PDB file of C-alpha atoms (C1' of nucleotides) in Angstrom:
ATOM      1  CA  UNK A 126    -135.764 114.020-123.804  1.00  0.00           C
ATOM      2  CA  UNK A 127    -134.096 113.223-120.507  1.00  0.00           C
ATOM      3  CA  UNK A 128    -132.324 109.842-120.660  1.00  0.00           C
ATOM      4  CA  UNK A 129    -130.048 108.556-117.780  1.00  0.00           C
ATOM      5  CA  UNK A 130    -127.227 111.257-118.003  1.00  0.00           C
ATOM      6  CA  UNK A 131    -129.801 114.053-117.876  1.00  0.00           C
ATOM      7  CA  UNK A 132    -131.724 112.236-114.913  1.00  0.00           C
ATOM      8  CA  UNK A 133    -128.672 111.688-113.042  1.00  0.00           C
ATOM      9  CA  UNK A 134    -127.550 115.339-113.435  1.00  0.00           C
ATOM     10  CA  UNK A 135    -130.852 116.698-112.267  1.00  0.00           C
ATOM     11  CA  UNK A 136    -130.898 114.271-109.306  1.00  0.00           C
ATOM     12  CA  UNK A 137    -127.395 115.417-108.261  1.00  0.00           C
ATOM     13  CA  UNK A 138    -128.767 119.070-108.307  1.00  0.00           C
ATOM     14  CA  UNK A 139    -131.779 118.189-106.304  1.00  0.00           C
ATOM     15  CA  UNK A 140    -129.273 116.419-103.888  1.00  0.00           C
ATOM     16  CA  UNK A 141    -127.302 119.332-103.283  1.00  0.00           C
ATOM     17  CA  UNK A 142    -130.233 121.846-102.952  1.00  0.00           C
ATOM     18  CA  UNK A 143    -132.720 119.735-100.770  1.00  0.00           C
ATOM     19  CA  UNK A 144    -131.174 116.781 -99.015  1.00  0.00           C
ATOM     20  CA  UNK A 145    -131.721 117.287 -95.459  1.00  0.00           C
ATOM     21  CA  UNK A 146    -134.380 120.025 -96.031  1.00  0.00           C
ATOM     22  CA  UNK A 147    -137.993 120.034 -94.608  1.00  0.00           C
ATOM     23  CA  UNK A 148    -140.884 120.397 -96.718  1.00  0.00           C
ATOM     24  CA  UNK A 149    -142.982 123.189 -95.591  1.00  0.00           C
ATOM     25  CA  UNK A 150    -145.300 123.745 -98.411  1.00  0.00           C
ATOM     26  CA  UNK A 151    -146.849 121.437-101.449  1.00  0.00           C
ATOM     27  CA  UNK A 152    -148.634 123.363-104.016  1.00  0.00           C
ATOM     28  CA  UNK A 153    -150.289 121.486-106.754  1.00  0.00           C
ATOM     29  CA  UNK A 154    -151.072 123.799-109.529  1.00  0.00           C
ATOM     30  CA  UNK A 155    -153.162 121.227-111.716  1.00  0.00           C
ATOM     31  CA  UNK A 156    -154.660 118.027-111.198  1.00  0.00           C
ATOM     32  CA  UNK A 157    -151.822 115.973-112.650  1.00  0.00           C
ATOM     33  CA  UNK A 158    -150.280 114.909-115.909  1.00  0.00           C
ATOM     34  CA  UNK A 159    -151.310 112.279-118.054  1.00  0.00           C
ATOM     35  CA  UNK A 160    -151.485 110.088-114.880  1.00  0.00           C
ATOM     36  CA  UNK A 161    -153.060 112.223-112.022  1.00  0.00           C
ATOM     37  CA  UNK A 162    -150.992 113.137-109.093  1.00  0.00           C
ATOM     38  CA  UNK A 163    -151.373 110.904-105.984  1.00  0.00           C
ATOM     39  CA  UNK A 164    -154.382 112.290-104.050  1.00  0.00           C
ATOM     40  CA  UNK A 165    -152.156 112.184-100.703  1.00  0.00           C
ATOM     41  CA  UNK A 166    -149.352 113.960-102.194  1.00  0.00           C
ATOM     42  CA  UNK A 167    -149.815 117.146-100.011  1.00  0.00           C
ATOM     43  CA  UNK A 168    -150.629 115.208 -96.785  1.00  0.00           C
ATOM     44  CA  UNK A 169    -147.874 112.760 -97.363  1.00  0.00           C
ATOM     45  CA  UNK A 170    -145.190 115.409 -97.957  1.00  0.00           C
ATOM     46  CA  UNK A 171    -145.834 118.198 -95.901  1.00  0.00           C
ATOM     47  CA  UNK A 172    -143.652 118.485 -92.795  1.00  0.00           C
ATOM     48  CA  UNK A 173    -141.251 115.506 -94.116  1.00  0.00           C
ATOM     49  CA  UNK A 174    -137.493 115.794 -94.364  1.00  0.00           C
ATOM     50  CA  UNK A 175    -135.942 114.974 -97.503  1.00  0.00           C
ATOM     51  CA  UNK A 176    -133.334 112.022 -96.382  1.00  0.00           C
ATOM     52  CA  UNK A 177    -131.916 110.972 -99.509  1.00  0.00           C
ATOM     53  CA  UNK A 178    -131.945 111.369-103.435  1.00  0.00           C
ATOM     54  CA  UNK A 179    -131.496 108.532-105.895  1.00  0.00           C
ATOM     55  CA  UNK A 180    -131.989 107.500-109.466  1.00  0.00           C
ATOM     56  CA  UNK A 181    -133.259 104.231-110.866  1.00  0.00           C
ATOM     57  CA  UNK A 182    -133.212 104.158-114.783  1.00  0.00           C
ATOM     58  CA  UNK A 183    -135.003 107.435-115.807  1.00  0.00           C
ATOM     59  CA  UNK A 184    -136.811 107.779-112.355  1.00  0.00           C
ATOM     60  CA  UNK A 185    -135.819 110.187-109.553  1.00  0.00           C
ATOM     61  CA  UNK A 186    -136.151 109.001-106.134  1.00  0.00           C
ATOM     62  CA  UNK A 187    -136.422 111.138-103.192  1.00  0.00           C
ATOM     63  CA  UNK A 188    -136.596 109.303 -99.809  1.00  0.00           C
ATOM     64  CA  UNK A 189    -138.520 110.800 -96.911  1.00  0.00           C
ATOM     65  CA  UNK A 190    -137.727 110.386 -93.307  1.00  0.00           C
ATOM     66  CA  UNK A 191    -141.035 108.182 -92.709  1.00  0.00           C
ATOM     67  CA  UNK A 192    -140.328 105.715 -95.561  1.00  0.00           C
ATOM     68  CA  UNK A 193    -142.255 107.426 -98.042  1.00  0.00           C
ATOM     69  CA  UNK A 194    -140.540 107.875-101.613  1.00  0.00           C
ATOM     70  CA  UNK A 195    -141.723 110.505-103.940  1.00  0.00           C
ATOM     71  CA  UNK A 196    -140.936 109.482-107.623  1.00  0.00           C
ATOM     72  CA  UNK A 197    -140.254 111.814-110.563  1.00  0.00           C
ATOM     73  CA  UNK A 198    -140.111 110.874-114.145  1.00  0.00           C
ATOM     74  CA  UNK A 199    -139.450 113.573-116.600  1.00  0.00           C
ATOM     75  CA  UNK A 200    -140.970 112.186-119.646  1.00  0.00           C
ATOM     76  CA  UNK A 201    -139.816 114.066-122.723  1.00  0.00           C
ATOM     77  CA  UNK A 202    -140.014 117.501-121.776  1.00  0.00           C
ATOM     78  CA  UNK A 203    -140.006 117.501-117.808  1.00  0.00           C
ATOM     79  CA  UNK A 204    -137.831 119.969-115.918  1.00  0.00           C
ATOM     80  CA  UNK A 205    -137.155 120.322-112.180  1.00  0.00           C
ATOM     81  CA  UNK A 206    -136.192 123.866-111.399  1.00  0.00           C
ATOM     82  CA  UNK A 207    -134.677 124.943-108.026  1.00  0.00           C
ATOM     83  CA  UNK A 208    -135.275 128.374-106.915  1.00  0.00           C
ATOM     84  CA  UNK A 209    -132.652 129.415-103.972  1.00  0.00           C
ATOM     85  CA  UNK A 210    -133.620 130.977-100.836  1.00  0.00           C
ATOM     86  CA  UNK A 211    -134.629 134.619-101.367  1.00  0.00           C
ATOM     87  CA  UNK A 212    -134.658 134.376-105.031  1.00  0.00           C
ATOM     88  CA  UNK A 213    -138.012 135.411-106.453  1.00  0.00           C
ATOM     89  CA  UNK A 214    -139.932 132.767-108.059  1.00  0.00           C
ATOM     90  CA  UNK A 215    -141.944 133.832-111.444  1.00  0.00           C
ATOM     91  CA  UNK A 216    -144.560 131.205-112.231  1.00  0.00           C
ATOM     92  CA  UNK A 217    -144.106 129.694-115.785  1.00  0.00           C
ATOM     93  CA  UNK A 218    -146.464 128.155-117.860  1.00  0.00           C
ATOM     94  CA  UNK A 219    -146.689 124.158-117.337  1.00  0.00           C
ATOM     95  CA  UNK A 220    -145.344 124.569-113.623  1.00  0.00           C
ATOM     96  CA  UNK A 221    -147.462 121.871-112.260  1.00  0.00           C
ATOM     97  CA  UNK A 222    -146.009 121.109-108.829  1.00  0.00           C
ATOM     98  CA  UNK A 223    -143.978 123.202-106.360  1.00  0.00           C
ATOM     99  CA  UNK A 224    -142.275 122.196-103.055  1.00  0.00           C
ATOM    100  CA  UNK A 225    -141.412 124.765-100.686  1.00  0.00           C
ATOM    101  CA  UNK A 226    -138.762 124.108 -98.077  1.00  0.00           C
ATOM    102  CA  UNK A 227    -137.670 125.127 -94.567  1.00  0.00           C
ATOM    103  CA  UNK A 228    -134.749 127.409 -95.752  1.00  0.00           C
ATOM    104  CA  UNK A 229    -137.153 129.297 -98.219  1.00  0.00           C
ATOM    105  CA  UNK A 230    -136.066 127.512-101.425  1.00  0.00           C
ATOM    106  CA  UNK A 231    -138.384 125.902-103.973  1.00  0.00           C
ATOM    107  CA  UNK A 232    -138.438 122.845-106.115  1.00  0.00           C
ATOM    108  CA  UNK A 233    -140.656 123.524-109.321  1.00  0.00           C
ATOM    109  CA  UNK A 234    -141.871 120.599-111.543  1.00  0.00           C
ATOM    110  CA  UNK A 235    -142.449 121.953-115.220  1.00  0.00           C
ATOM    111  CA  UNK A 236    -143.705 119.762-117.822  1.00  0.00           C
ATOM    112  CA  UNK A 237    -144.958 121.320-121.106  1.00  0.00           C
ATOM    113  CA  UNK A 238    -146.048 118.024-122.843  1.00  0.00           C
ATOM    114  CA  UNK A 239    -147.233 116.162-119.673  1.00  0.00           C
ATOM    115  CA  UNK A 240    -145.459 112.822-120.379  1.00  0.00           C
ATOM    116  CA  UNK A 241    -144.045 112.987-117.026  1.00  0.00           C
ATOM    117  CA  UNK A 242    -145.136 111.060-113.830  1.00  0.00           C
ATOM    118  CA  UNK A 243    -145.249 111.889-110.385  1.00  0.00           C
ATOM    119  CA  UNK A 244    -145.867 109.027-107.940  1.00  0.00           C
ATOM    120  CA  UNK A 245    -145.388 108.101-104.274  1.00  0.00           C
ATOM    121  CA  UNK A 246    -144.338 104.565-102.926  1.00  0.00           C
ATOM    122  CA  UNK A 247    -143.063 103.069 -99.783  1.00  0.00           C
ATOM    123  CA  UNK A 248    -139.288 102.303 -99.490  1.00  0.00           C
ATOM    124  CA  UNK A 249    -140.078  98.775 -98.454  1.00  0.00           C
ATOM    125  CA  UNK A 250    -142.210  98.224-101.441  1.00  0.00           C
ATOM    126  CA  UNK A 251    -140.195 100.203-104.018  1.00  0.00           C
ATOM    127  CA  UNK A 252    -138.667  97.026-105.907  1.00  0.00           C
ATOM    128  CA  UNK A 253    -142.205  95.781-106.604  1.00  0.00           C
ATOM    129  CA  UNK A 254    -143.558  99.058-107.642  1.00  0.00           C
ATOM    130  CA  UNK A 255    -145.270  98.676-110.931  1.00  0.00           C
ATOM    131  CA  UNK A 256    -142.956 101.413-112.691  1.00  0.00           C
ATOM    132  CA  UNK A 257    -139.705  99.958-111.356  1.00  0.00           C
ATOM    133  CA  UNK A 258    -140.295  96.167-110.967  1.00  0.00           C
ATOM    134  CA  UNK A 259    -139.513  95.147-114.587  1.00  0.00           C
ATOM    135  CA  UNK A 260    -136.405  97.353-115.097  1.00  0.00           C
ATOM    136  CA  UNK A 261    -133.144  95.702-116.227  1.00  0.00           C
ATOM    137  CA  UNK A 262    -129.781  96.423-114.749  1.00  0.00           C
ATOM    138  CA  UNK A 263    -128.072  99.727-114.215  1.00  0.00           C
ATOM    139  CA  UNK A 264    -125.692 100.207-116.877  1.00  0.00           C
ATOM    140  CA  UNK A 265    -123.024 101.985-114.744  1.00  0.00           C
ATOM    141  CA  UNK A 266    -123.371  99.357-111.870  1.00  0.00           C
ATOM    142  CA  UNK A 267    -121.557  96.069-111.917  1.00  0.00           C
ATOM    143  CA  UNK A 268    -124.793  93.951-112.467  1.00  0.00           C
ATOM    144  CA  UNK A 269    -124.138  94.935-116.209  1.00  0.00           C
ATOM    145  CA  UNK A 270    -121.561  93.450-118.291  1.00  0.00           C
ATOM    146  CA  UNK A 271    -120.963  92.124-121.821  1.00  0.00           C
ATOM    147  CA  UNK A 272    -122.013  88.852-120.228  1.00  0.00           C
ATOM    148  CA  UNK A 273    -125.388  90.032-118.998  1.00  0.00           C
ATOM    149  CA  UNK A 274    -126.038  92.014-122.144  1.00  0.00           C
ATOM    150  CA  UNK A 275    -125.340  88.906-124.188  1.00  0.00           C
ATOM    151  CA  UNK A 276    -127.741  86.913-122.138  1.00  0.00           C
ATOM    152  CA  UNK A 277    -130.606  89.150-122.591  1.00  0.00           C
ATOM    153  CA  UNK A 278    -130.133  89.686-126.206  1.00  0.00           C
ATOM    154  CA  UNK A 279    -129.622  86.214-127.296  1.00  0.00           C
ATOM    155  CA  UNK A 280    -133.191  85.160-127.553  1.00  0.00           C
ATOM    156  CA  UNK A 281    -134.501  88.290-129.037  1.00  0.00           C
ATOM    157  CA  UNK A 282    -135.220  88.334-132.914  1.00  0.00           C
ATOM    158  CA  UNK A 283    -135.972  92.205-132.706  1.00  0.00           C
ATOM    159  CA  UNK A 284    -133.366  94.614-133.679  1.00  0.00           C
ATOM    160  CA  UNK A 285    -130.409  95.497-131.362  1.00  0.00           C
ATOM    161  CA  UNK A 286    -131.590  99.125-131.666  1.00  0.00           C
ATOM    162  CA  UNK A 287    -135.208  98.144-130.306  1.00  0.00           C
ATOM    163  CA  UNK A 288    -133.729  95.764-127.696  1.00  0.00           C
ATOM    164  CA  UNK A 289    -131.687  98.432-126.164  1.00  0.00           C
ATOM    165  CA  UNK A 290    -134.522 100.769-126.006  1.00  0.00           C
ATOM    166  CA  UNK A 291    -136.565  98.114-123.915  1.00  0.00           C
ATOM    167  CA  UNK A 292    -135.873  99.085-120.408  1.00  0.00           C
ATOM    168  CA  UNK A 293    -135.877  95.580-119.397  1.00  0.00           C
ATOM    169  CA  UNK A 294    -132.699  94.817-121.245  1.00  0.00           C
ATOM    170  CA  UNK A 295    -131.011  97.814-119.883  1.00  0.00           C
ATOM    171  CA  UNK A 296    -132.360 100.669-117.735  1.00  0.00           C
ATOM    172  CA  UNK A 297    -131.932 104.300-118.552  1.00  0.00           C
ATOM    173  CA  UNK A 298    -131.204 104.438-122.184  1.00  0.00           C
ATOM    174  CA  UNK A 299    -133.190 106.088-124.787  1.00  0.00           C
ATOM    175  CA  UNK A 300    -132.905 107.020-128.514  1.00  0.00           C
ATOM    176  CA  UNK A 301    -130.004 109.460-128.342  1.00  0.00           C
ATOM    177  CA  UNK A 302    -127.568 107.332-126.335  1.00  0.00           C
ATOM    178  CA  UNK A 303    -128.579 104.123-127.942  1.00  0.00           C
ATOM    179  CA  UNK A 304    -127.639 105.486-131.307  1.00  0.00           C
ATOM    180  CA  UNK A 305    -124.435 106.757-130.049  1.00  0.00           C
ATOM    181  CA  UNK A 306    -123.458 103.601-128.238  1.00  0.00           C
ATOM    182  CA  UNK A 307    -124.227 101.450-131.336  1.00  0.00           C
ATOM    183  CA  UNK A 308    -121.899 103.861-133.257  1.00  0.00           C
ATOM    184  CA  UNK A 309    -119.016 103.746-130.752  1.00  0.00           C
ATOM    185  CA  UNK A 310    -119.417 100.048-130.801  1.00  0.00           C
ATOM    186  CA  UNK A 311    -119.367  99.666-134.826  1.00  0.00           C
ATOM    187  CA  UNK A 312    -122.800  97.711-134.624  1.00  0.00           C
ATOM    188  CA  UNK A 313    -125.401  98.154-137.203  1.00  0.00           C
ATOM    189  CA  UNK A 314    -128.697  99.002-135.431  1.00  0.00           C
ATOM    190  CA  UNK A 315    -130.573  96.910-137.806  1.00  0.00           C
ATOM    191  CA  UNK A 316    -129.088  93.727-136.840  1.00  0.00           C
ATOM    192  CA  UNK A 317    -131.107  91.230-135.029  1.00  0.00           C
ATOM    193  CA  UNK A 318    -130.215  91.455-131.254  1.00  0.00           C
ATOM    194  CA  UNK A 319    -129.643  87.621-131.416  1.00  0.00           C
ATOM    195  CA  UNK A 320    -126.988  88.003-133.945  1.00  0.00           C
ATOM    196  CA  UNK A 321    -124.427  89.805-131.646  1.00  0.00           C
ATOM    197  CA  UNK A 322    -121.383  87.641-130.668  1.00  0.00           C
ATOM    198  CA  UNK A 323    -119.938  87.493-127.161  1.00  0.00           C
ATOM    199  CA  UNK A 324    -117.497  89.978-128.343  1.00  0.00           C
ATOM    200  CA  UNK A 325    -120.115  92.299-129.961  1.00  0.00           C
ATOM    201  CA  UNK A 326    -122.031  92.291-126.524  1.00  0.00           C
ATOM    202  CA  UNK A 327    -118.758  93.017-124.698  1.00  0.00           C
ATOM    203  CA  UNK A 328    -117.771  96.255-126.929  1.00  0.00           C
ATOM    204  CA  UNK A 329    -121.414  97.204-126.812  1.00  0.00           C
ATOM    205  CA  UNK A 330    -121.694  97.257-123.019  1.00  0.00           C
ATOM    206  CA  UNK A 331    -118.366  99.182-122.856  1.00  0.00           C
ATOM    207  CA  UNK A 332    -119.453 101.614-125.421  1.00  0.00           C
ATOM    208  CA  UNK A 333    -122.728 102.235-123.436  1.00  0.00           C
ATOM    209  CA  UNK A 334    -120.762 102.743-120.261  1.00  0.00           C
ATOM    210  CA  UNK A 335    -118.454 104.975-122.019  1.00  0.00           C
ATOM    211  CA  UNK A 336    -121.016 107.291-123.549  1.00  0.00           C
ATOM    212  CA  UNK A 337    -123.010 107.398-120.433  1.00  0.00           C
ATOM    213  CA  UNK A 338    -120.104 108.697-118.314  1.00  0.00           C
ATOM    214  CA  UNK A 339    -119.106 110.919-120.924  1.00  0.00           C
ATOM    215  CA  UNK A 340    -122.509 112.662-121.102  1.00  0.00           C
ATOM    216  CA  UNK A 341    -122.819 112.826-117.212  1.00  0.00           C
ATOM    217  CA  UNK A 342    -119.502 114.509-117.154  1.00  0.00           C
ATOM    218  CA  UNK A 343    -120.834 117.110-119.688  1.00  0.00           C
ATOM    219  CA  UNK A 344    -124.165 117.608-117.708  1.00  0.00           C
ATOM    220  CA  UNK A 345    -126.083 115.780-120.264  1.00  0.00           C
ATOM    221  CA  UNK A 346    -127.526 116.848-123.349  1.00  0.00           C
ATOM    222  CA  UNK A 347    -129.828 119.831-124.166  1.00  0.00           C
ATOM    223  CA  UNK A 348    -131.409 119.400-127.693  1.00  0.00           C
ATOM    224  CA  UNK A 349    -134.851 120.972-127.131  1.00  0.00           C
ATOM    225  CA  UNK A 350    -136.280 120.641-123.618  1.00  0.00           C
ATOM    226  CA  UNK A 351    -133.806 119.583-121.072  1.00  0.00           C
ATOM    227  CA  UNK A 352    -132.241 121.909-118.321  1.00  0.00           C
ATOM    228  CA  UNK A 353    -130.333 121.245-115.232  1.00  0.00           C
ATOM    229  CA  UNK A 354    -131.815 122.228-112.018  1.00  0.00           C
ATOM    230  CA  UNK A 355    -129.897 125.652-112.016  1.00  0.00           C
ATOM    231  CA  UNK A 356    -131.484 126.318-115.453  1.00  0.00           C
ATOM    232  CA  UNK A 357    -128.277 125.892-117.182  1.00  0.00           C
ATOM    233  CA  UNK A 358    -127.769 123.689-120.355  1.00  0.00           C
ATOM    234  CA  UNK A 359    -125.892 120.343-120.750  1.00  0.00           C
ATOM    235  CA  UNK A 360    -123.376 120.384-123.175  1.00  0.00           C
ATOM    236  CA  UNK A 361    -122.969 116.818-124.477  1.00  0.00           C
ATOM    237  CA  UNK A 362    -124.991 117.188-127.575  1.00  0.00           C
ATOM    238  CA  UNK A 363    -121.895 119.068-128.808  1.00  0.00           C
ATOM    239  CA  UNK A 364    -120.167 115.621-128.647  1.00  0.00           C
ATOM    240  CA  UNK A 365    -122.805 113.575-130.376  1.00  0.00           C
ATOM    241  CA  UNK A 366    -121.046 111.232-133.180  1.00  0.00           C
ATOM    242  CA  UNK A 367    -124.288 110.564-135.115  1.00  0.00           C
ATOM    243  CA  UNK A 368    -127.499 111.508-133.445  1.00  0.00           C
ATOM    244  CA  UNK A 369    -129.383 114.555-135.306  1.00  0.00           C
ATOM    245  CA  UNK A 370    -126.422 114.688-137.726  1.00  0.00           C
ATOM    246  CA  UNK A 371    -127.845 112.988-140.696  1.00  0.00           C
ATOM    247  CA  UNK A 372    -125.741 113.701-143.883  1.00  0.00           C
ATOM    248  CA  UNK A 373    -122.685 114.866-141.896  1.00  0.00           C
ATOM    249  CA  UNK A 374    -119.166 113.012-141.707  1.00  0.00           C
ATOM    250  CA  UNK A 375    -119.146 110.811-138.802  1.00  0.00           C
ATOM    251  CA  UNK A 376    -116.019 111.484-136.315  1.00  0.00           C
ATOM    252  CA  UNK A 377    -112.966 109.955-137.867  1.00  0.00           C
ATOM    253  CA  UNK A 378    -114.620 109.574-141.033  1.00  0.00           C
ATOM    254  CA  UNK A 379    -112.278 108.603-143.831  1.00  0.00           C
ATOM    255  CA  UNK A 380    -114.879 107.672-146.504  1.00  0.00           C
ATOM    256  CA  UNK A 381    -116.194 109.912-149.324  1.00  0.00           C
ATOM    257  CA  UNK A 382    -119.218 111.543-147.960  1.00  0.00           C
ATOM    258  CA  UNK A 383    -120.112 112.846-151.300  1.00  0.00           C
ATOM    259  CA  UNK A 384    -120.488 109.349-152.346  1.00  0.00           C
ATOM    260  CA  UNK A 385    -121.864 107.613-149.157  1.00  0.00           C
ATOM    261  CA  UNK A 386    -124.352 110.498-148.087  1.00  0.00           C
ATOM    262  CA  UNK A 387    -122.723 110.517-144.541  1.00  0.00           C
ATOM    263  CA  UNK A 388    -124.487 109.649-141.386  1.00  0.00           C
ATOM    264  CA  UNK A 389    -127.774 107.945-142.307  1.00  0.00           C
ATOM    265  CA  UNK A 390    -131.198 108.485-140.816  1.00  0.00           C
ATOM    266  CA  UNK A 391    -133.649 105.527-140.723  1.00  0.00           C
ATOM    267  CA  UNK A 392    -136.845 104.943-138.849  1.00  0.00           C
ATOM    268  CA  UNK A 393    -137.012 101.905-136.552  1.00  0.00           C
ATOM    269  CA  UNK A 394    -140.115 101.066-134.456  1.00  0.00           C
ATOM    270  CA  UNK A 395    -141.355 104.731-135.237  1.00  0.00           C
ATOM    271  CA  UNK A 396    -138.262 106.350-133.995  1.00  0.00           C
ATOM    272  CA  UNK A 397    -135.373 107.861-135.738  1.00  0.00           C
ATOM    273  CA  UNK A 398    -132.079 105.933-135.903  1.00  0.00           C
ATOM    274  CA  UNK A 399    -129.018 107.651-136.930  1.00  0.00           C
ATOM    275  CA  UNK A 400    -125.940 105.449-137.942  1.00  0.00           C
ATOM    276  CA  UNK A 401    -122.794 105.236-140.130  1.00  0.00           C
ATOM    277  CA  UNK A 402    -123.462 102.410-142.800  1.00  0.00           C
ATOM    278  CA  UNK A 403    -119.856 102.672-143.540  1.00  0.00           C
ATOM    279  CA  UNK A 404    -118.541 101.763-140.011  1.00  0.00           C
ATOM    280  CA  UNK A 405    -121.308  99.937-138.401  1.00  0.00           C
ATOM    281  CA  UNK A 406    -121.763  96.304-139.724  1.00  0.00           C
TER     282      UNK A 406
ATOM    283  C1'  DC B 290    -143.311  84.754-123.836  1.00  0.00           C
ATOM    284  C1'  DT B 291    -142.166  88.215-127.637  1.00  0.00           C
ATOM    285  C1'  DC B 292    -142.918  91.628-131.057  1.00  0.00           C
ATOM    286  C1'  DC B 293    -145.432  95.454-133.245  1.00  0.00           C
ATOM    287  C1'  DT B 294    -148.331  99.294-133.513  1.00  0.00           C
ATOM    288  C1'  DG B 295    -151.027 103.124-131.754  1.00  0.00           C
ATOM    289  C1'  DT B 296    -151.652 106.445-128.034  1.00  0.00           C
ATOM    290  C1'  DC B 297    -150.976 110.136-124.978  1.00  0.00           C
ATOM    291  C1'  DC B 298    -149.424 115.665-125.216  1.00  0.00           C
ATOM    292  C1'  DT B 299    -147.890 120.269-126.679  1.00  0.00           C
ATOM    293  C1'  DG B 300    -144.120 123.116-128.622  1.00  0.00           C
ATOM    294  C1'  DC B 301    -141.800 123.980-132.364  1.00  0.00           C
ATOM    295  C1'  DC B 302    -140.072 124.203-137.331  1.00  0.00           C
ATOM    296  C1'  DG B 303    -140.472 124.069-142.030  1.00  0.00           C
ATOM    297  C1'  DG B 304    -143.501 124.786-146.200  1.00  0.00           C
ATOM    298  C1'  DC B 305    -146.689 127.454-148.446  1.00  0.00           C
TER     299       DC B 305
ATOM    300  C1'  DT C 123    -146.887 137.063-141.670  1.00  0.00           C
ATOM    301  C1'  DG C 124    -149.886 133.460-140.342  1.00  0.00           C
ATOM    302  C1'  DC C 125    -151.584 129.126-140.650  1.00  0.00           C
ATOM    303  C1'  DC C 126    -151.119 124.008-140.615  1.00  0.00           C
ATOM    304  C1'  DG C 127    -149.170 119.441-140.930  1.00  0.00           C
ATOM    305  C1'  DG C 128    -145.826 116.642-139.115  1.00  0.00           C
ATOM    306  C1'  DC C 129    -142.297 115.739-135.909  1.00  0.00           C
ATOM    307  C1'  DA C 130    -140.215 114.622-131.422  1.00  0.00           C
ATOM    308  C1'  DG C 131    -140.426 110.759-128.076  1.00  0.00           C
ATOM    309  C1'  DG C 132    -140.727 107.275-122.988  1.00  0.00           C
ATOM    310  C1'  DA C 133    -143.810 104.008-121.375  1.00  0.00           C
ATOM    311  C1'  DC C 134    -147.365 101.220-121.655  1.00  0.00           C
ATOM    312  C1'  DA C 135    -151.706  98.907-123.518  1.00  0.00           C
ATOM    313  C1'  DG C 136    -153.557  95.562-126.341  1.00  0.00           C
ATOM    314  C1'  DG C 137    -153.597  92.446-130.346  1.00  0.00           C
ATOM    315  C1'  DA C 138    -151.267  89.279-133.074  1.00  0.00           C
TER     316       DA C 138
END
DNA sequence: CTCCTGTCCTGCCGGC
DNA sequence: TGCCGGCAGGACAGGA
């Protein structure tokens, strides 16, 4: 379940391995995922040089030397593996797309659940691309603040949890980091988004930035499916305060867990929410 | 507009 | 041991 820190980690791994490399081979091993691969994928990419790698929300953007942009979304279980030059590549189940480079290295896109996306766009039209056009601010960039968050939450009657999951409000968060940020800010996930004060929004925005930055430093979180491009695990899951910790004591907990039941688990919008009913108000 | 629900997809885990 | 139901969840469509 790659969210912003996991996607950022993958993106940095790709940048190290393939930036400046020429794509010499495009091997499409199945027709596509839920969304078919672009028909022009092979013709568009073969012979191109990868000029740059970047991330927008949970999308990885690989800029080519001719203005094309290859877009990856990892969905829930998507992995991008990099096979160094000279290392044997052993095909794995669900390896759907392989790019070969001029130094003999390979990029392998694997997605067991097929929720991921591979798309092509033009750099000049990227802002208006249907997958990217509606996205809210990047939480780690200056365009995101307590003030902007407050502004986008103030007319929403839905829960603050659901609002933060909405990529139009802030880009790149998913279930894990929303739960963690709400805990850090001491805000009850069930509160209507519009009930947050300016001060609440300020501490929430800060909590979002903090948790994302700490997670990136740890190389993301590996729960079930996510891997870094070198196959290594992320380690941030060991720092979770509430996610997947129902019944446990929250960090710094001073309440009687045998009485309170510890960290609570509820369902919001069909997704699990973990929170501390004592500390999140 | 916003809000809410259902759908996609398959591996894994717990229960029997 | 083996089977099966339920769960995980990001994005989006479609209906209220």
